Coordinates of C-alpha atoms and ligand atoms in Angstrom, one line a residue:
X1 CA 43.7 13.7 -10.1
X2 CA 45.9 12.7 -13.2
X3 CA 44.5 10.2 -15.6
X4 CA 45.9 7.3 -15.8
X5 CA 44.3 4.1 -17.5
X6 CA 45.4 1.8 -14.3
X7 CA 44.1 4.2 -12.1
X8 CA 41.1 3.0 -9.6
X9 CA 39.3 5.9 -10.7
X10 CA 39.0 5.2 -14.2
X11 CA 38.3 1.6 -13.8
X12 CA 35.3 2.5 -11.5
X13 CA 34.1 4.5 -14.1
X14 CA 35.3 2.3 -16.8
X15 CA 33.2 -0.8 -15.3
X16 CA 30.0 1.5 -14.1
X17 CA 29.9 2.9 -18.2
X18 CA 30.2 -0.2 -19.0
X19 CA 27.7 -2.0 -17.1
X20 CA 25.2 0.6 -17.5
X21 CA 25.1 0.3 -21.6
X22 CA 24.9 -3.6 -21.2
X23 CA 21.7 -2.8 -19.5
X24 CA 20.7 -0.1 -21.8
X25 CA 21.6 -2.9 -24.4
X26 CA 19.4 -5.3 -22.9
X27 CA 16.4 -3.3 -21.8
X28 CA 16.6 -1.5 -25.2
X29 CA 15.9 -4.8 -27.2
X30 CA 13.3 -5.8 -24.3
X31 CA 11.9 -2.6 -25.2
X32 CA 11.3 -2.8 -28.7
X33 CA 10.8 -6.6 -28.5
X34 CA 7.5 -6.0 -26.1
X35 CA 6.7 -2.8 -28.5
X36 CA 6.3 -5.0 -31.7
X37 CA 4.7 -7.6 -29.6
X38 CA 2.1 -5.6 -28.3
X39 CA 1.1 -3.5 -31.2
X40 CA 1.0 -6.5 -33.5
X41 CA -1.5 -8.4 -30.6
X42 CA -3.2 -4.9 -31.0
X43 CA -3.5 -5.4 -34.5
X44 CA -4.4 -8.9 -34.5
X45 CA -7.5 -8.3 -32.4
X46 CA -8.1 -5.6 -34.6
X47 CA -8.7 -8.4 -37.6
X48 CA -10.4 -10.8 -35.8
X49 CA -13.1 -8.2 -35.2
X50 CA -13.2 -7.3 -37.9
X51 CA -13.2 -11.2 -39.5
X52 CA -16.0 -11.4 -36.8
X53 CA -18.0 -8.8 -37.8
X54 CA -17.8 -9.5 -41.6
X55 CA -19.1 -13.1 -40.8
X56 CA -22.3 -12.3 -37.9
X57 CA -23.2 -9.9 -41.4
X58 CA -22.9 -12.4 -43.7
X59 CA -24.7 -14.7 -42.0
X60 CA -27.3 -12.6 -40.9
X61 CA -27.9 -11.4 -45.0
X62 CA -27.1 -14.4 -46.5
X63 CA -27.3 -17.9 -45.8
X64 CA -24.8 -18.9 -48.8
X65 CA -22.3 -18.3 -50.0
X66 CA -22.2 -14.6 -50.8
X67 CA -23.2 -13.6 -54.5
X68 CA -21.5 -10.7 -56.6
X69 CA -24.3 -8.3 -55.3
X70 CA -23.9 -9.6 -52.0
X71 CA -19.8 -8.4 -52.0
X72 CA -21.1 -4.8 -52.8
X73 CA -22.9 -4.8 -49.5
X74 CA -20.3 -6.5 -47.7
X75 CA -18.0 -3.8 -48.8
X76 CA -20.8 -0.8 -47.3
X77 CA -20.9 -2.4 -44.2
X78 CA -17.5 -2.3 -43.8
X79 CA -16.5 1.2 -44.6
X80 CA -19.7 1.9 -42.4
X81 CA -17.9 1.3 -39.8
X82 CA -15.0 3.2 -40.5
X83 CA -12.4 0.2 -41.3
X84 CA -9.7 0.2 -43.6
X85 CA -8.7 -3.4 -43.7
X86 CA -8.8 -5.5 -46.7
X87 CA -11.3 -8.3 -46.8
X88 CA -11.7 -10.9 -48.7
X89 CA -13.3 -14.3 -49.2
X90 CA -12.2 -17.5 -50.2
X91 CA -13.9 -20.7 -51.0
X92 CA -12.8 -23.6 -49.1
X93 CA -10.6 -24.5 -51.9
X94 CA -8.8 -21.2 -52.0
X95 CA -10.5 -19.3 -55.1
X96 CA -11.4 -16.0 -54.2
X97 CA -15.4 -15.2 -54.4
X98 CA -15.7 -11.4 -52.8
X99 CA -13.2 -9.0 -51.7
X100 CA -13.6 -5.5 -51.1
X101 CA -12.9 -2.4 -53.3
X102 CA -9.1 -1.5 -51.5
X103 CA -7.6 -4.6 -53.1
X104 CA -6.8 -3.1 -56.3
X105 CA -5.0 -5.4 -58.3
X106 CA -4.1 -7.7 -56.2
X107 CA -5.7 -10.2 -54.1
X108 CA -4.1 -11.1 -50.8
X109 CA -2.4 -14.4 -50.9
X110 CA -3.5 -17.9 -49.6
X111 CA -0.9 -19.7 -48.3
X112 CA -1.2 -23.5 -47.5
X113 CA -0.9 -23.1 -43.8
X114 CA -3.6 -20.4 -43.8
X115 CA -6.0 -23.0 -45.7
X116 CA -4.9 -25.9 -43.4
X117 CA -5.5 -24.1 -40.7
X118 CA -9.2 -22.5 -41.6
X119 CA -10.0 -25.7 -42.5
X120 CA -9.5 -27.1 -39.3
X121 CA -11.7 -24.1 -38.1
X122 CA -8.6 -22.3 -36.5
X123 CA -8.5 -18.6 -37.0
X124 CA -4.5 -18.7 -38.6
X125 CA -2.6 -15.6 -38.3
X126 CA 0.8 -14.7 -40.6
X127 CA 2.7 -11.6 -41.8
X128 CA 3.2 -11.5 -45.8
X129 CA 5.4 -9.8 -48.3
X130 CA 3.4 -8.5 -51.2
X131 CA 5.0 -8.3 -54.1
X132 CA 5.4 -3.9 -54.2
X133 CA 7.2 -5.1 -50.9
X134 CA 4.2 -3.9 -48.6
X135 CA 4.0 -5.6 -45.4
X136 CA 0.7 -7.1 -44.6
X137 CA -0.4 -9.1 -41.3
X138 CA -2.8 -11.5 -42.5
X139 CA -5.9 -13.5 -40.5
X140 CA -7.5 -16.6 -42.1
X141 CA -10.4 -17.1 -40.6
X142 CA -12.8 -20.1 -41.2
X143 CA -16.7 -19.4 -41.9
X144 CA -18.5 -22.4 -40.3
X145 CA -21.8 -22.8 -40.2
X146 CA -23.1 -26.4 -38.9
X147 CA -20.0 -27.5 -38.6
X148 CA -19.4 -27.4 -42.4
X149 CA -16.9 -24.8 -43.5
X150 CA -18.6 -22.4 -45.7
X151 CA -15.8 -19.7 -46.6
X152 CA -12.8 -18.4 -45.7
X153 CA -12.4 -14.8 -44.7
X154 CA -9.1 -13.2 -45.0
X155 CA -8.4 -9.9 -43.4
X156 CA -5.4 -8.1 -43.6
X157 CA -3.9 -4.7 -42.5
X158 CA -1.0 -2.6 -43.5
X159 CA 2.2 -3.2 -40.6
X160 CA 3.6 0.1 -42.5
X161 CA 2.8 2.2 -39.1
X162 CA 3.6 -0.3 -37.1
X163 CA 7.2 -0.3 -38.6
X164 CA 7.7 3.0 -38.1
X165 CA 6.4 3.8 -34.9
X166 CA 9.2 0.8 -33.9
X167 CA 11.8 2.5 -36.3
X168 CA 10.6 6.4 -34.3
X169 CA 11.5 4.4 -31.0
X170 CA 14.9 2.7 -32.6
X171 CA 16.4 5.7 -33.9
X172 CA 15.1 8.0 -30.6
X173 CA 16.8 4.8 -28.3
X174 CA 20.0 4.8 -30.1
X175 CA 20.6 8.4 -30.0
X176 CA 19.6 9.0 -26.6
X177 CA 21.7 6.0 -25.3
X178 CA 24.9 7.1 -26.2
X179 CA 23.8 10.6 -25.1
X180 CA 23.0 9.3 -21.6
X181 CA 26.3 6.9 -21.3
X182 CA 28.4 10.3 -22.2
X183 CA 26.6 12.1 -20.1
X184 CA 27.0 9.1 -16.6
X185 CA 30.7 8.7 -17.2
X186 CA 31.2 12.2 -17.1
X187 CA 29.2 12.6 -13.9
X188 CA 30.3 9.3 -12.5
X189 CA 34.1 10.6 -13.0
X190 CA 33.3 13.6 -11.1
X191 CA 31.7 11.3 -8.3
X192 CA 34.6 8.8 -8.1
X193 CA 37.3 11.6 -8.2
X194 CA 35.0 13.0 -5.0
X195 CA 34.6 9.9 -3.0
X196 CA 38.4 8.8 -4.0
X197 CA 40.0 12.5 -3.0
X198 CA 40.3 11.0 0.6
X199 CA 42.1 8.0 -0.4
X200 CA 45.1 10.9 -2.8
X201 CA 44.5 13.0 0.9
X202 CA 45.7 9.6 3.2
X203 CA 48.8 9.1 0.3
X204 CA 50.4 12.1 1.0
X205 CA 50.3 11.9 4.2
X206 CA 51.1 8.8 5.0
X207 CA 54.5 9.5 2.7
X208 CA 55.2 12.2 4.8
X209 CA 55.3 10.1 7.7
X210 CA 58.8 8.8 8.3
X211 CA 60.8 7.0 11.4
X212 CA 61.8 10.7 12.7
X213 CA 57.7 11.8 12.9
X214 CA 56.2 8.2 13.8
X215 CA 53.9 10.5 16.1
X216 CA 52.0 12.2 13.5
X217 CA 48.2 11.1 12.9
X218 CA 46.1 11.3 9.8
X219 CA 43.3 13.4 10.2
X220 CA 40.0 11.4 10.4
X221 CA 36.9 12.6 8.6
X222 CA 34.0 13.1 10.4
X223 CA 31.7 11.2 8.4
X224 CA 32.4 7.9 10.2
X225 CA 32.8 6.0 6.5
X226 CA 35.0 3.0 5.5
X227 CA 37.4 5.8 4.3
X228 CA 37.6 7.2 8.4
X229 CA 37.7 3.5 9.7
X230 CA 40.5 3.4 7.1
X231 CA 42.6 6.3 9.1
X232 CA 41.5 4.9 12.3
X233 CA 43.3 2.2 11.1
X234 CA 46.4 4.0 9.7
X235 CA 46.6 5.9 12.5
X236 CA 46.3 2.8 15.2
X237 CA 48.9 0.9 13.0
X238 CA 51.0 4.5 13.2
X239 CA 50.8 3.8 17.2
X240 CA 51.7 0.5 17.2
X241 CA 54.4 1.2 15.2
X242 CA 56.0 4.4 17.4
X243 CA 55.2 2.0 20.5
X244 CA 57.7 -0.1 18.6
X245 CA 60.1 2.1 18.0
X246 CA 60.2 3.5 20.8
X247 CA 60.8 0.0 22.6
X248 CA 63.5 -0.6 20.1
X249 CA 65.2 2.8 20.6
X250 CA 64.8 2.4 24.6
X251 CA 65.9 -1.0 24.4
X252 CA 69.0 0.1 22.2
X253 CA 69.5 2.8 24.8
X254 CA 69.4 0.6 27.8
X255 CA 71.9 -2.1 26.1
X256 CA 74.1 0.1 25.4
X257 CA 74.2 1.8 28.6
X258 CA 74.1 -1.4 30.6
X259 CA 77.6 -2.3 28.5
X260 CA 79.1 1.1 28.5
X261 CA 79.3 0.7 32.4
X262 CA 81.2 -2.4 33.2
X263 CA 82.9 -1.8 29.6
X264 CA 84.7 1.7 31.6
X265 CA 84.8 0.0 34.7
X266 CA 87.0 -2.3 32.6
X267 CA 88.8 0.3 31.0
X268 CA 89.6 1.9 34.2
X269 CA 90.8 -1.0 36.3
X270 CA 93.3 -1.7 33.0
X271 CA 94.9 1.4 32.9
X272 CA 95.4 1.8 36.3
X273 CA 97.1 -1.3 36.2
X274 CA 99.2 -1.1 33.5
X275 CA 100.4 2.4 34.7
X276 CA 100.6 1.4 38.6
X277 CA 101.0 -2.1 39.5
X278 CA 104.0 -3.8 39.9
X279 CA 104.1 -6.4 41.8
X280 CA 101.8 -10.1 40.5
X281 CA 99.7 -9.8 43.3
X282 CA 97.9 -6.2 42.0
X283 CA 98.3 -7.8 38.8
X284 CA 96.1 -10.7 40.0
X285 CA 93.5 -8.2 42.0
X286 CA 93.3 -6.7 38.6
X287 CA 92.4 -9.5 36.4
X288 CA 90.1 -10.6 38.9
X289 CA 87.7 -8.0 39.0
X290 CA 88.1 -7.7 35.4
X291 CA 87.1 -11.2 35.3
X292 CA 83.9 -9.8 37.2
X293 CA 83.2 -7.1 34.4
X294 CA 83.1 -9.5 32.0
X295 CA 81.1 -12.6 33.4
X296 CA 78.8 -9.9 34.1
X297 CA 78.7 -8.4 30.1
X298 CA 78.2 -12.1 29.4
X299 CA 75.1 -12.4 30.9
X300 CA 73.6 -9.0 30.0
X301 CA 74.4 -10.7 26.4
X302 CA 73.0 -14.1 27.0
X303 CA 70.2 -12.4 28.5
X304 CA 69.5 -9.8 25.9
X305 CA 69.5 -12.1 23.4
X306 CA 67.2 -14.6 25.1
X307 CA 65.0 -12.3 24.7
X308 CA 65.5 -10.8 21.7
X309 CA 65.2 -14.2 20.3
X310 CA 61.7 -15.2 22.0
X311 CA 60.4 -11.8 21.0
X312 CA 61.7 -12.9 17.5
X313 CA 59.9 -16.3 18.2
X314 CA 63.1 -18.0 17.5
X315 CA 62.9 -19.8 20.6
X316 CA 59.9 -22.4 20.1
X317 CA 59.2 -24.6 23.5
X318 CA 59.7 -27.7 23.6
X319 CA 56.5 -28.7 25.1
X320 CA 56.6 -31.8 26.8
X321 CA 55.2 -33.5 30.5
X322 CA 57.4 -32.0 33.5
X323 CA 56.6 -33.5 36.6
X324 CA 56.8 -30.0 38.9
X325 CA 57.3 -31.9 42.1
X326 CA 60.7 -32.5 40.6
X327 CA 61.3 -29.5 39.5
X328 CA 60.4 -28.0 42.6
X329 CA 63.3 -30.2 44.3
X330 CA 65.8 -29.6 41.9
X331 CA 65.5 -25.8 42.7
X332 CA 64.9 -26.6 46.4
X333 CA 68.4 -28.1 45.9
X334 CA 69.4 -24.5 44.1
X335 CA 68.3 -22.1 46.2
X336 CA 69.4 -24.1 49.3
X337 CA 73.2 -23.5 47.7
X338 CA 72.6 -20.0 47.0
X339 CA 70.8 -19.4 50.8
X340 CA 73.6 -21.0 52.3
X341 CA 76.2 -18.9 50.7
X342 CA 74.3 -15.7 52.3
X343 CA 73.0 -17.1 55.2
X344 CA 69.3 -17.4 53.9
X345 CA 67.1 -19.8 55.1
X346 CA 65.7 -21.9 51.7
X347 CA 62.0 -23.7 52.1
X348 CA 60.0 -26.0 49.6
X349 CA 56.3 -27.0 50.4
X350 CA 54.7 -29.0 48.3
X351 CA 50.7 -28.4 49.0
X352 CA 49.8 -31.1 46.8
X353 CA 49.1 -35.1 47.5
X354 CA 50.3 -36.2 44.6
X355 CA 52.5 -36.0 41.6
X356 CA 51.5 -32.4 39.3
X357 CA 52.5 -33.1 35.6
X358 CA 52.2 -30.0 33.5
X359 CA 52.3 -29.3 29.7
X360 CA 55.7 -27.0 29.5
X361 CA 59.4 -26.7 28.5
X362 CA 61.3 -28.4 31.2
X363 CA 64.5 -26.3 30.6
X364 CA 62.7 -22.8 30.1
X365 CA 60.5 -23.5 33.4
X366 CA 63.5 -24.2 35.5
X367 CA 65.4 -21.4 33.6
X368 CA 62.2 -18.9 34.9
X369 CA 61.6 -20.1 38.4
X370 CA 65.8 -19.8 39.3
X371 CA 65.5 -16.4 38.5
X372 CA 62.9 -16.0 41.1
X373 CA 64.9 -18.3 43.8
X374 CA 68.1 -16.3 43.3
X375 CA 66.2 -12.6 43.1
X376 CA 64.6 -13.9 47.0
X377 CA 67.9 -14.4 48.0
X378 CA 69.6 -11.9 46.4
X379 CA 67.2 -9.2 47.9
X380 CA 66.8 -11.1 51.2
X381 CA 69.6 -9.7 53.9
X382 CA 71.2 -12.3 55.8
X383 CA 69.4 -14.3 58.8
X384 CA 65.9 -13.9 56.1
X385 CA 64.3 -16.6 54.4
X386 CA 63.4 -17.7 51.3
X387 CA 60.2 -19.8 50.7
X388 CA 59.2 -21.8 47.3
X389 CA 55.9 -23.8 46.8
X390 CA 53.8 -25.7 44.7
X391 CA 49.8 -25.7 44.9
X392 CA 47.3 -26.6 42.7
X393 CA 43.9 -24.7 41.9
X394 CA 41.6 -25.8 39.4
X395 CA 43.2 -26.5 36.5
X396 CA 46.6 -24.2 37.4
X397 CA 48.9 -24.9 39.3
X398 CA 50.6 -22.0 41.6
X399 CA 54.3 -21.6 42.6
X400 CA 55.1 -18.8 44.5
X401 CA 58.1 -17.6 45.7
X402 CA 58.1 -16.1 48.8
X403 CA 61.1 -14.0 50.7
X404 CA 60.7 -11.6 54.0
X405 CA 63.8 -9.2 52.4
X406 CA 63.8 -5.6 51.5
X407 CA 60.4 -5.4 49.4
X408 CA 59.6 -3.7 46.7
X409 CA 57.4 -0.1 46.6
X410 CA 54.3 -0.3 44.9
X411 CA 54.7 2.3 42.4
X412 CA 57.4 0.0 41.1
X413 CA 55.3 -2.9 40.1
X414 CA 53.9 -1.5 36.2
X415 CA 57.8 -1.6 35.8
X416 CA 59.2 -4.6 37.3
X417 CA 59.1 -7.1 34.3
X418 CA 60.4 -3.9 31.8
X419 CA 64.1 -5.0 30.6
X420 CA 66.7 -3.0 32.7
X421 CA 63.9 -1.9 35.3
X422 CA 65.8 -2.0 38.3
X423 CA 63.9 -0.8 41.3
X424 CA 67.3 0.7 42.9
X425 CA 70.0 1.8 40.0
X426 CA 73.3 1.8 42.1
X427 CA 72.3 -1.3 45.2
X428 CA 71.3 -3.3 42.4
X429 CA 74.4 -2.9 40.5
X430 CA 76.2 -3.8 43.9
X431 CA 74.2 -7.3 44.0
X432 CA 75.1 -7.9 40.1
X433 CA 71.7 -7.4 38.5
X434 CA 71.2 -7.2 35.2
X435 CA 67.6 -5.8 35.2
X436 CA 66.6 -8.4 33.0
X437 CA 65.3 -11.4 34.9
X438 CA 61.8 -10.9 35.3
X439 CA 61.4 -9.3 32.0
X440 CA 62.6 -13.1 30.7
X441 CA 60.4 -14.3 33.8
X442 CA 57.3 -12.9 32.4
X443 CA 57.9 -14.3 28.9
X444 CA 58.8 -17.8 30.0
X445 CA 55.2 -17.6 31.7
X446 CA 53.2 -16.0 29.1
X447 CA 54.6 -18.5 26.7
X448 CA 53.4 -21.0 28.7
X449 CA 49.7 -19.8 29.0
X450 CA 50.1 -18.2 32.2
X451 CA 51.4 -15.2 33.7
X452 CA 53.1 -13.5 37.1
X453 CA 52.2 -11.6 39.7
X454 CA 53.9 -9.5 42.5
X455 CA 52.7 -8.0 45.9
X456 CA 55.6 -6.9 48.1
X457 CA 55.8 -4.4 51.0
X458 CA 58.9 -2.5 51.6
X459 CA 60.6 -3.8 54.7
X460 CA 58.8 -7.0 54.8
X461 CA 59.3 -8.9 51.4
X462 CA 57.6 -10.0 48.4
X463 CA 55.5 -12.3 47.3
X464 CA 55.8 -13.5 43.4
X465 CA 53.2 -15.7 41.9
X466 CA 53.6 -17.8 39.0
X467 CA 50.0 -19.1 37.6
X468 CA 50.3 -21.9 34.6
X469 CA 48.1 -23.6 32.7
X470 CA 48.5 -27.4 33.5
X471 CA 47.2 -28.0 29.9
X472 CA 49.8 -25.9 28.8
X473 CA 49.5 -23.2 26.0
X474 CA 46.7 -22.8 23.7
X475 CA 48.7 -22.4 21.1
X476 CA 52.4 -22.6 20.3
X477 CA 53.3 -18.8 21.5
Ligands
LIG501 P1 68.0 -8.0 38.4 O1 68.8 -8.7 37.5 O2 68.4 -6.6 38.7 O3 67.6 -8.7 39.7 P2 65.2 -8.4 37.7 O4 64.6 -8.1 36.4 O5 65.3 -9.8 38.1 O6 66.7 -7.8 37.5 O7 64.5 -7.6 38.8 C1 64.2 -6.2 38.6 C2 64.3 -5.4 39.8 O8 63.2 -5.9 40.7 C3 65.5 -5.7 40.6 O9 66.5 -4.9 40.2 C4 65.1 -5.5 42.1 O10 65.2 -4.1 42.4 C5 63.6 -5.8 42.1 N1 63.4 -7.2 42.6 C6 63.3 -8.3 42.0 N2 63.0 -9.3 42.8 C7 63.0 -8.8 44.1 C8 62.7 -9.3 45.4 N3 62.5 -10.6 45.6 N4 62.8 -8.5 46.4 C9 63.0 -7.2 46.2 N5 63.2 -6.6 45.0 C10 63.2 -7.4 43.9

């Protein structure tokens, strides 16, 4: 993988560096913070044994205040026991009156807080500068015997070691952090290039995919990780996307076949015409059927582009309260025409006691339910019948159209309400089909909530059932 500073890749490793020497930061000055703290409280209890011990022997040899002579003994115990501290005391006004033999020159300083602070019989502790620059950490600690302060004893130590152990830990800390950030971001570039080499893998090819190989797939990795639900995804998007295309190209297909034909029939009848007919009656014949032709383009175009504009969702209903039972006349009144032309017999029943209001768009419902009057008659031979109904069940309410004419195979039905299915090509074309009514049937209905059904047998009739929400829709389809 190239690098490139806007690349995922190098900000995931950017951000992981990064974050990782923040906490390196942070745990580093913990580190050292605790270090100091704890060697220091190390020392201090060092002194206060010390200041301890150097009081239980004073008072245990000497009652008062401790003499010249008495300092020289004071100094044996101590370096009997192996201490290195300096030790002096103080009277309670702050003049020195023993100290032992390590304090060579110098005596170690009494500052006011110290005093204050024995005086009120607190042991005080404080770090000093001396003035060769030595660091000293300092206990003032109050003698009291009686509750009458006696002396002061001051013990200090050295915080040279100290300081350097923390320096040792300081200098090992910052080399080694910088070592181990060097040494993450190379590994965790070599990790994100790894778990990222799907991702370059799914690019190319997904480019390769075009319109002409829709049916290609991504190859999913077995590991069952966001990076294989990501193909699944690809390749279920891929799928939805040839389903399209496939519609779009069928559906192209099928216009332009459904056109082509009363287009040539059109074509045909013209130039026969205009090289044959003479006389203003074959002229008339002529123009007549051409008429046919084109009524019938015109409402494979209105149709079409019905639906072409509800699959758009350009056609929004118009939801508002249809009283069915009207409806249901209106149409009676319909299909009675159309049966009488053909000599169908046209029924309504209304098997409801009262008036059914349902949530719907007037025009669209009337628009769905002629096309399933004038497909009974059309399919019903003369001397059939033709029945339309209303019923309510639960909350839906049930209109069914029911004819006893030619019936449908069953192996049709999965294909029924597909644009330009038309169950027989040439009788169809005879009867003026256009293939495309019970595709727009279907939508009407599923727009509404609802949906419809067909059970037919051949040589006895069909049976389709429209079911609809009386709420109407959930939601504006
Ligand atoms: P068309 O305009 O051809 O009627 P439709 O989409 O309305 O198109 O119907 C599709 C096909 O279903 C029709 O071509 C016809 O073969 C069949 N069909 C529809 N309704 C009936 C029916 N009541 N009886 C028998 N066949 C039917």
């Amino acid at each position: 993988m190239p690098f490139r500073l806007r690349s995922v890749r190098f900000r995931l490793t950017f951000w992981y560096v990064l974050t990782l020497a923040v906490i390196l930061a942070a745990s580093g000055v913990y580190w050292d913070r605790s270090l100091h703290r704890s060697l220091v409280g190390h020392m201090d209890e060092k002194l206060l044994l010390v200041a301890e011990n150097a009081k239980a022997f004073h008072l245990q040899d000497h009652q008062d205040r401790p003499a010249p002579h008495a300092c020289r003994s004071l100094e044996t115990f101590i370096r009997s026991r192996n201490w290195s501290q300096y030790v002096q005391f103080l009277s309670p006004l702050g003049s020195v009156s023993c100290y032992t033999g390590n304090l060579k020159g110098f005596f170690l300083p009494a500052s006011s807080e110290a005093l204050q602070g024995a005086r009120s019989g607190e042991p005080y502790f404080e770090t000093i500068k001396l003035s060769k620059g030595q660091r000293i950490r300092l206990l003032s600690f109050p003698l009291v015997v009686d509750g009458e302060l006696l002396d002061i004893i001051q013990v200090g130590d050295e915080l040279d070691p100290i300081d350097q152990t923390l320096h040792q830990n300081r200098v090992l800390l910052l080399w080694f952090s910088p070592l181990l950030l060097v040494f993450l971001a190379v590994a965790g570039w070599f990790v994100t290039g790894r778990a990222l080499s799907p991702v370059l893998r799914i690019t190319s090819a997904v480019r390769k995919i075009s319109a002409e190989n829709l049916s290609e797939r991504l190859p999913v990795e077995p590991s069952g990780d966001e990076i294989a639900h990501l193909q699944e995804t690809f390749n279920s998007m891929l799928q939805r996307l040839e389903d399209s295309f496939t519609k779009v190209r069928q559906f192209t297909g099928d216009a332009s076949h459904e056109l082509r034909t009363p287009l040539a029939i059109l074509r045909g009848e013209t130039e026969v015409a205009l090289r044959f007919a003479k006389d203003p009656q074959e002229w008339h014949r002529t123009l007549e059927s051409n008429m046919e032709e084109i009524d019938r383009m015109g409402r494979i175009i209105e149709d079409l582009l019905a639906l072409a504009k509800s699959e758009a969702g350009e056609i929004p209903l118009a939801l508002t309260e249809v009283n069915l039972n009207d409806l249901m006349q209106d149409l009676y009144l319909q299909g009675k025409t159309l049966g009488d032309q053909k000599d169908v017999a046209f029924t309504l029943q209304l098997l409801v006691n009262q008036e059914i209001i349902l949530c719907g768009d007037a025009l669209q419902l009337h628009r769905m339910l002629l096309n399933l009057v004038s497909n009974g008659v059309k399919y019903t031979p003369s001397g059939g019948a033709v029945e339309l109904s209303l019923a309510v069940e639960g909350s839906m309410a049930i209109i069914k159209v029911v004819d006893n004419g030619m019936g449908i195979a069953e192996e049709h039905f999965p294909h029924l309400f597909d644009r330009f299915y038309r169950v027989d090509e040439a009788r169809n074309r005879d009867i003026g089909g256009t293939g495309l009514g019970l595709s727009i049937v279907q939508w009407i209905a599923r727009g509404h909530g609802g949906d419809v059904a067909v059970s037919s047998t051949p040589g006895k009739g069909s049976v389709f059932t429209v079911s609809l929400p009386l709420g109407g829709p959930a939601e504006q389809p």
